[in-house]
Amino acid sequence: MLFRRRKPAGFKEKMRELLWPRKGFLRPIRYLTMRVLRLSASPHAVAAGVAAGVFVSWTPFIGVHFVMAFVITYFLSGSMVAAAFGNPLTYPFIWGITWEIGHLLLSREDQLAGQTVDLAALFHKLNFTELWKPVLEPMLVGAIPPAIVTSVALYALTFYTVKGFQTRRHIRLMERARLRLAVPAGDMPSV
């Protein structure tokens, strides 16, 4: 293997890396950002993929987020790689927000006053009809406003960021090509 460690990490080193990464916590975020920016697709395709992934992340259908994002991305002619944009660590916060917004939009505060919903029993039975009214309907209705706002905002942000990055990269590559053509092969400086 090309990048394998000479001395394999022991259990203690693996646990330390798991709890406190050597390269920092922001490195994976920077890595994903650069991966999205370097996609060879058009700025619209990348932005549409990211927007679809973010939009679907607001829905309560955890098992089919990728499938839903890919379907939406396909209809928007977006990038399927960029559609895999979602952060499972934020799902509990998203679900809480969508639950509250859904109850606010459906005016259910008066109906649920004094009642408790036994989520464990509902999920244990997995009866969709019993799960729909108290859980899924408010979360789905509550997901629509923040999903629209965040996906439109991230579409615009991603579109202009990718467009600027690709333009600068194209100019840099054209400058290198122009220098290669202008300088004879033996006199070319190493870059």
PDB file of C-alpha atoms in Angstrom:
ATOM      1  CA  MET A   1       0.000   0.000   0.000  1.00  0.00           C
ATOM      2  CA  LEU A   2       1.378   3.372  -0.958  1.00  0.00           C
ATOM      3  CA  PHE A   3       0.592   5.509   2.109  1.00  0.00           C
ATOM      4  CA  ARG A   4       0.641   2.884   4.831  1.00  0.00           C
ATOM      5  CA  ARG A   5       2.357   3.617   8.136  1.00  0.00           C
ATOM      6  CA  ARG A   6       5.721   1.967   8.717  1.00  0.00           C
ATOM      7  CA  LYS A   7       4.807   1.117  12.276  1.00  0.00           C
ATOM      8  CA  PRO A   8       1.068   0.393  12.648  1.00  0.00           C
ATOM      9  CA  ALA A   9      -0.736   2.533  15.198  1.00  0.00           C
ATOM     10  CA  GLY A  10      -1.549   0.834  18.459  1.00  0.00           C
ATOM     11  CA  PHE A  11      -4.856   0.884  20.291  1.00  0.00           C
ATOM     12  CA  LYS A  12      -3.841   3.864  22.419  1.00  0.00           C
ATOM     13  CA  GLU A  13      -2.839   5.933  19.357  1.00  0.00           C
ATOM     14  CA  LYS A  14      -6.068   5.018  17.526  1.00  0.00           C
ATOM     15  CA  MET A  15      -8.172   6.102  20.499  1.00  0.00           C
ATOM     16  CA  ARG A  16      -6.288   9.395  20.788  1.00  0.00           C
ATOM     17  CA  GLU A  17      -6.812  10.042  17.058  1.00  0.00           C
ATOM     18  CA  LEU A  18     -10.500   9.262  17.420  1.00  0.00           C
ATOM     19  CA  LEU A  19     -10.969  11.710  20.289  1.00  0.00           C
ATOM     20  CA  TRP A  20      -8.491  14.386  19.200  1.00  0.00           C
ATOM     21  CA  PRO A  21      -7.387  14.204  15.536  1.00  0.00           C
ATOM     22  CA  ARG A  22      -3.735  15.045  14.910  1.00  0.00           C
ATOM     23  CA  LYS A  23      -4.584  17.291  11.955  1.00  0.00           C
ATOM     24  CA  GLY A  24      -7.481  19.032  13.728  1.00  0.00           C
ATOM     25  CA  PHE A  25     -11.250  18.936  13.613  1.00  0.00           C
ATOM     26  CA  LEU A  26     -11.612  21.390  10.717  1.00  0.00           C
ATOM     27  CA  ARG A  27      -9.506  19.395   8.276  1.00  0.00           C
ATOM     28  CA  PRO A  28     -12.378  17.134   7.110  1.00  0.00           C
ATOM     29  CA  ILE A  29     -14.538  20.206   6.504  1.00  0.00           C
ATOM     30  CA  ARG A  30     -11.786  21.879   4.486  1.00  0.00           C
ATOM     31  CA  TYR A  31     -11.235  18.640   2.586  1.00  0.00           C
ATOM     32  CA  LEU A  32     -14.931  18.323   1.654  1.00  0.00           C
ATOM     33  CA  THR A  33     -15.045  21.986   0.665  1.00  0.00           C
ATOM     34  CA  MET A  34     -12.096  21.554  -1.669  1.00  0.00           C
ATOM     35  CA  ARG A  35     -13.590  18.347  -3.102  1.00  0.00           C
ATOM     36  CA  VAL A  36     -16.800  20.194  -3.944  1.00  0.00           C
ATOM     37  CA  LEU A  37     -14.927  23.173  -5.410  1.00  0.00           C
ATOM     38  CA  ARG A  38     -12.722  20.948  -7.579  1.00  0.00           C
ATOM     39  CA  LEU A  39     -15.585  19.028  -9.175  1.00  0.00           C
ATOM     40  CA  SER A  40     -15.317  19.317 -12.925  1.00  0.00           C
ATOM     41  CA  ALA A  41     -19.050  19.954 -13.327  1.00  0.00           C
ATOM     42  CA  SER A  42     -20.534  23.351 -14.088  1.00  0.00           C
ATOM     43  CA  PRO A  43     -21.176  25.751 -11.205  1.00  0.00           C
ATOM     44  CA  HIS A  44     -24.940  25.174 -11.610  1.00  0.00           C
ATOM     45  CA  ALA A  45     -24.530  21.393 -11.391  1.00  0.00           C
ATOM     46  CA  VAL A  46     -22.414  21.575  -8.238  1.00  0.00           C
ATOM     47  CA  ALA A  47     -24.698  24.159  -6.602  1.00  0.00           C
ATOM     48  CA  ALA A  48     -27.836  22.203  -7.535  1.00  0.00           C
ATOM     49  CA  GLY A  49     -26.369  19.050  -6.022  1.00  0.00           C
ATOM     50  CA  VAL A  50     -25.430  20.791  -2.787  1.00  0.00           C
ATOM     51  CA  ALA A  51     -28.832  22.508  -2.590  1.00  0.00           C
ATOM     52  CA  ALA A  52     -30.650  19.193  -3.136  1.00  0.00           C
ATOM     53  CA  GLY A  53     -28.586  17.488  -0.440  1.00  0.00           C
ATOM     54  CA  VAL A  54     -29.263  20.285   2.037  1.00  0.00           C
ATOM     55  CA  PHE A  55     -32.977  20.402   1.168  1.00  0.00           C
ATOM     56  CA  VAL A  56     -33.392  16.681   1.747  1.00  0.00           C
ATOM     57  CA  SER A  57     -31.436  16.829   5.024  1.00  0.00           C
ATOM     58  CA  TRP A  58     -34.333  18.746   6.564  1.00  0.00           C
ATOM     59  CA  THR A  59     -36.811  15.910   5.946  1.00  0.00           C
ATOM     60  CA  PRO A  60     -37.479  13.264   8.610  1.00  0.00           C
ATOM     61  CA  PHE A  61     -36.927  10.333   6.212  1.00  0.00           C
ATOM     62  CA  ILE A  62     -33.466   9.346   7.454  1.00  0.00           C
ATOM     63  CA  GLY A  63     -33.099   6.095   5.550  1.00  0.00           C
ATOM     64  CA  VAL A  64     -33.684   7.536   2.098  1.00  0.00           C
ATOM     65  CA  HIS A  65     -31.931  10.916   2.191  1.00  0.00           C
ATOM     66  CA  PHE A  66     -29.377   9.975  -0.454  1.00  0.00           C
ATOM     67  CA  VAL A  67     -31.981   8.483  -2.779  1.00  0.00           C
ATOM     68  CA  MET A  68     -34.199  11.553  -2.462  1.00  0.00           C
ATOM     69  CA  ALA A  69     -31.231  13.884  -2.995  1.00  0.00           C
ATOM     70  CA  PHE A  70     -30.136  11.946  -6.091  1.00  0.00           C
ATOM     71  CA  VAL A  71     -33.652  12.062  -7.581  1.00  0.00           C
ATOM     72  CA  ILE A  72     -33.954  15.814  -7.003  1.00  0.00           C
ATOM     73  CA  THR A  73     -30.437  16.351  -8.353  1.00  0.00           C
ATOM     74  CA  TYR A  74     -31.227  14.317 -11.456  1.00  0.00           C
ATOM     75  CA  PHE A  75     -34.247  16.513 -12.241  1.00  0.00           C
ATOM     76  CA  LEU A  76     -32.193  19.676 -11.638  1.00  0.00           C
ATOM     77  CA  SER A  77     -29.307  18.376 -13.802  1.00  0.00           C
ATOM     78  CA  GLY A  78     -26.974  18.603 -10.852  1.00  0.00           C
ATOM     79  CA  SER A  79     -23.899  16.777  -9.663  1.00  0.00           C
ATOM     80  CA  MET A  80     -24.634  13.496  -7.882  1.00  0.00           C
ATOM     81  CA  VAL A  81     -21.370  13.741  -5.936  1.00  0.00           C
ATOM     82  CA  ALA A  82     -22.344  17.145  -4.553  1.00  0.00           C
ATOM     83  CA  ALA A  83     -25.806  15.789  -3.669  1.00  0.00           C
ATOM     84  CA  ALA A  84     -24.291  13.628  -0.942  1.00  0.00           C
ATOM     85  CA  PHE A  85     -23.996  16.804   1.137  1.00  0.00           C
ATOM     86  CA  GLY A  86     -25.431  16.319   4.611  1.00  0.00           C
ATOM     87  CA  ASN A  87     -24.188  16.200   8.153  1.00  0.00           C
ATOM     88  CA  PRO A  88     -25.669  13.488  10.398  1.00  0.00           C
ATOM     89  CA  LEU A  89     -24.399  15.284  13.505  1.00  0.00           C
ATOM     90  CA  THR A  90     -26.906  18.086  12.896  1.00  0.00           C
ATOM     91  CA  TYR A  91     -29.944  15.816  12.418  1.00  0.00           C
ATOM     92  CA  PRO A  92     -31.159  15.968  16.053  1.00  0.00           C
ATOM     93  CA  PHE A  93     -31.123  19.789  15.932  1.00  0.00           C
ATOM     94  CA  ILE A  94     -32.835  19.771  12.542  1.00  0.00           C
ATOM     95  CA  TRP A  95     -35.536  17.418  13.797  1.00  0.00           C
ATOM     96  CA  GLY A  96     -36.182  19.588  16.841  1.00  0.00           C
ATOM     97  CA  ILE A  97     -36.474  22.704  14.699  1.00  0.00           C
ATOM     98  CA  THR A  98     -38.772  21.032  12.164  1.00  0.00           C
ATOM     99  CA  TRP A  99     -40.936  19.585  14.949  1.00  0.00           C
ATOM    100  CA  GLU A 100     -41.460  23.016  16.510  1.00  0.00           C
ATOM    101  CA  ILE A 101     -42.039  24.799  13.187  1.00  0.00           C
ATOM    102  CA  GLY A 102     -44.462  22.060  12.103  1.00  0.00           C
ATOM    103  CA  HIS A 103     -46.506  22.356  15.283  1.00  0.00           C
ATOM    104  CA  LEU A 104     -46.516  26.134  14.903  1.00  0.00           C
ATOM    105  CA  LEU A 105     -47.665  25.967  11.260  1.00  0.00           C
ATOM    106  CA  LEU A 106     -50.278  23.291  11.938  1.00  0.00           C
ATOM    107  CA  SER A 107     -51.518  25.073  15.107  1.00  0.00           C
ATOM    108  CA  ARG A 108     -51.218  21.907  17.137  1.00  0.00           C
ATOM    109  CA  GLU A 109     -50.124  23.424  20.425  1.00  0.00           C
ATOM    110  CA  ASP A 110     -53.705  23.446  21.741  1.00  0.00           C
ATOM    111  CA  GLN A 111     -54.379  19.878  20.595  1.00  0.00           C
ATOM    112  CA  LEU A 112     -51.295  18.427  22.286  1.00  0.00           C
ATOM    113  CA  ALA A 113     -51.664  20.344  25.567  1.00  0.00           C
ATOM    114  CA  GLY A 114     -51.322  17.840  28.391  1.00  0.00           C
ATOM    115  CA  GLN A 115     -50.785  14.863  26.071  1.00  0.00           C
ATOM    116  CA  THR A 116     -47.531  13.007  25.678  1.00  0.00           C
ATOM    117  CA  VAL A 117     -46.349  11.141  22.616  1.00  0.00           C
ATOM    118  CA  ASP A 118     -44.640   7.819  23.347  1.00  0.00           C
ATOM    119  CA  LEU A 119     -42.109   7.840  20.504  1.00  0.00           C
ATOM    120  CA  ALA A 120     -40.436   4.622  21.605  1.00  0.00           C
ATOM    121  CA  ALA A 121     -43.709   2.685  21.376  1.00  0.00           C
ATOM    122  CA  LEU A 122     -44.610   4.266  18.016  1.00  0.00           C
ATOM    123  CA  PHE A 123     -41.223   3.424  16.504  1.00  0.00           C
ATOM    124  CA  HIS A 124     -41.288  -0.061  18.013  1.00  0.00           C
ATOM    125  CA  LYS A 125     -44.568  -0.866  16.255  1.00  0.00           C
ATOM    126  CA  LEU A 126     -43.544   0.994  13.082  1.00  0.00           C
ATOM    127  CA  ASN A 127     -47.162   1.475  12.132  1.00  0.00           C
ATOM    128  CA  PHE A 128     -47.012   4.275   9.568  1.00  0.00           C
ATOM    129  CA  THR A 129     -50.605   5.429  10.085  1.00  0.00           C
ATOM    130  CA  GLU A 130     -50.082   5.890  13.819  1.00  0.00           C
ATOM    131  CA  LEU A 131     -46.686   7.526  13.252  1.00  0.00           C
ATOM    132  CA  TRP A 132     -47.895   9.979  10.606  1.00  0.00           C
ATOM    133  CA  LYS A 133     -50.160  12.316  12.587  1.00  0.00           C
ATOM    134  CA  PRO A 134     -48.130  12.922  15.770  1.00  0.00           C
ATOM    135  CA  VAL A 135     -44.579  12.728  14.341  1.00  0.00           C
ATOM    136  CA  LEU A 136     -44.051  12.714  10.582  1.00  0.00           C
ATOM    137  CA  GLU A 137     -46.677  15.249   9.491  1.00  0.00           C
ATOM    138  CA  PRO A 138     -45.458  18.100  11.732  1.00  0.00           C
ATOM    139  CA  MET A 139     -41.824  17.330  10.921  1.00  0.00           C
ATOM    140  CA  LEU A 140     -42.470  17.242   7.183  1.00  0.00           C
ATOM    141  CA  VAL A 141     -44.539  20.437   7.192  1.00  0.00           C
ATOM    142  CA  GLY A 142     -42.002  22.106   9.482  1.00  0.00           C
ATOM    143  CA  ALA A 143     -39.135  21.080   7.215  1.00  0.00           C
ATOM    144  CA  ILE A 144     -40.358  22.975   4.165  1.00  0.00           C
ATOM    145  CA  PRO A 145     -39.638  26.628   5.180  1.00  0.00           C
ATOM    146  CA  PRO A 146     -36.097  26.119   6.538  1.00  0.00           C
ATOM    147  CA  ALA A 147     -35.276  23.691   3.716  1.00  0.00           C
ATOM    148  CA  ILE A 148     -36.233  26.235   1.080  1.00  0.00           C
ATOM    149  CA  VAL A 149     -34.336  29.063   2.784  1.00  0.00           C
ATOM    150  CA  THR A 150     -31.134  27.095   3.398  1.00  0.00           C
ATOM    151  CA  SER A 151     -31.065  25.356   0.030  1.00  0.00           C
ATOM    152  CA  VAL A 152     -31.591  28.619  -1.903  1.00  0.00           C
ATOM    153  CA  ALA A 153     -28.935  30.382   0.188  1.00  0.00           C
ATOM    154  CA  LEU A 154     -26.447  27.531  -0.228  1.00  0.00           C
ATOM    155  CA  TYR A 155     -27.218  27.282  -3.952  1.00  0.00           C
ATOM    156  CA  ALA A 156     -26.269  30.952  -4.426  1.00  0.00           C
ATOM    157  CA  LEU A 157     -23.220  30.698  -2.170  1.00  0.00           C
ATOM    158  CA  THR A 158     -21.982  27.488  -3.817  1.00  0.00           C
ATOM    159  CA  PHE A 159     -22.677  28.723  -7.359  1.00  0.00           C
ATOM    160  CA  TYR A 160     -20.661  31.928  -6.999  1.00  0.00           C
ATOM    161  CA  THR A 161     -17.887  30.252  -5.014  1.00  0.00           C
ATOM    162  CA  VAL A 162     -17.440  27.448  -7.553  1.00  0.00           C
ATOM    163  CA  LYS A 163     -17.686  29.903 -10.462  1.00  0.00           C
ATOM    164  CA  GLY A 164     -14.974  32.128  -8.960  1.00  0.00           C
ATOM    165  CA  PHE A 165     -12.769  29.153  -8.089  1.00  0.00           C
ATOM    166  CA  GLN A 166     -13.085  27.658 -11.585  1.00  0.00           C
ATOM    167  CA  THR A 167     -12.431  31.030 -13.242  1.00  0.00           C
ATOM    168  CA  ARG A 168      -9.274  31.619 -11.186  1.00  0.00           C
ATOM    169  CA  ARG A 169      -8.124  28.059 -11.856  1.00  0.00           C
ATOM    170  CA  HIS A 170      -8.718  28.446 -15.607  1.00  0.00           C
ATOM    171  CA  ILE A 171      -6.762  31.728 -15.676  1.00  0.00           C
ATOM    172  CA  ARG A 172      -3.894  30.127 -13.726  1.00  0.00           C
ATOM    173  CA  LEU A 173      -3.767  27.144 -16.105  1.00  0.00           C
ATOM    174  CA  MET A 174      -3.871  29.408 -19.174  1.00  0.00           C
ATOM    175  CA  GLU A 175      -1.001  31.458 -17.747  1.00  0.00           C
ATOM    176  CA  ARG A 176       1.074  28.297 -17.203  1.00  0.00           C
ATOM    177  CA  ALA A 177       0.331  27.144 -20.757  1.00  0.00           C
ATOM    178  CA  ARG A 178       1.294  30.564 -22.155  1.00  0.00           C
ATOM    179  CA  LEU A 179       4.586  30.466 -20.210  1.00  0.00           C
ATOM    180  CA  ARG A 180       5.330  26.954 -21.485  1.00  0.00           C
ATOM    181  CA  LEU A 181       4.821  28.058 -25.074  1.00  0.00           C
ATOM    182  CA  ALA A 182       6.873  31.242 -24.650  1.00  0.00           C
ATOM    183  CA  VAL A 183       9.924  29.668 -22.960  1.00  0.00           C
ATOM    184  CA  PRO A 184      12.049  27.069 -24.803  1.00  0.00           C
ATOM    185  CA  ALA A 185      11.896  23.593 -23.253  1.00  0.00           C
ATOM    186  CA  GLY A 186      15.470  23.648 -21.843  1.00  0.00           C
ATOM    187  CA  ASP A 187      15.128  27.079 -20.185  1.00  0.00           C
ATOM    188  CA  MET A 188      11.806  26.423 -18.417  1.00  0.00           C
ATOM    189  CA  PRO A 189      11.917  27.136 -14.663  1.00  0.00           C
ATOM    190  CA  SER A 190      10.587  24.421 -12.369  1.00  0.00           C
ATOM    191  CA  VAL A 191       7.331  25.413 -10.697  1.00  0.00           C
TER     192      VAL A 191
END
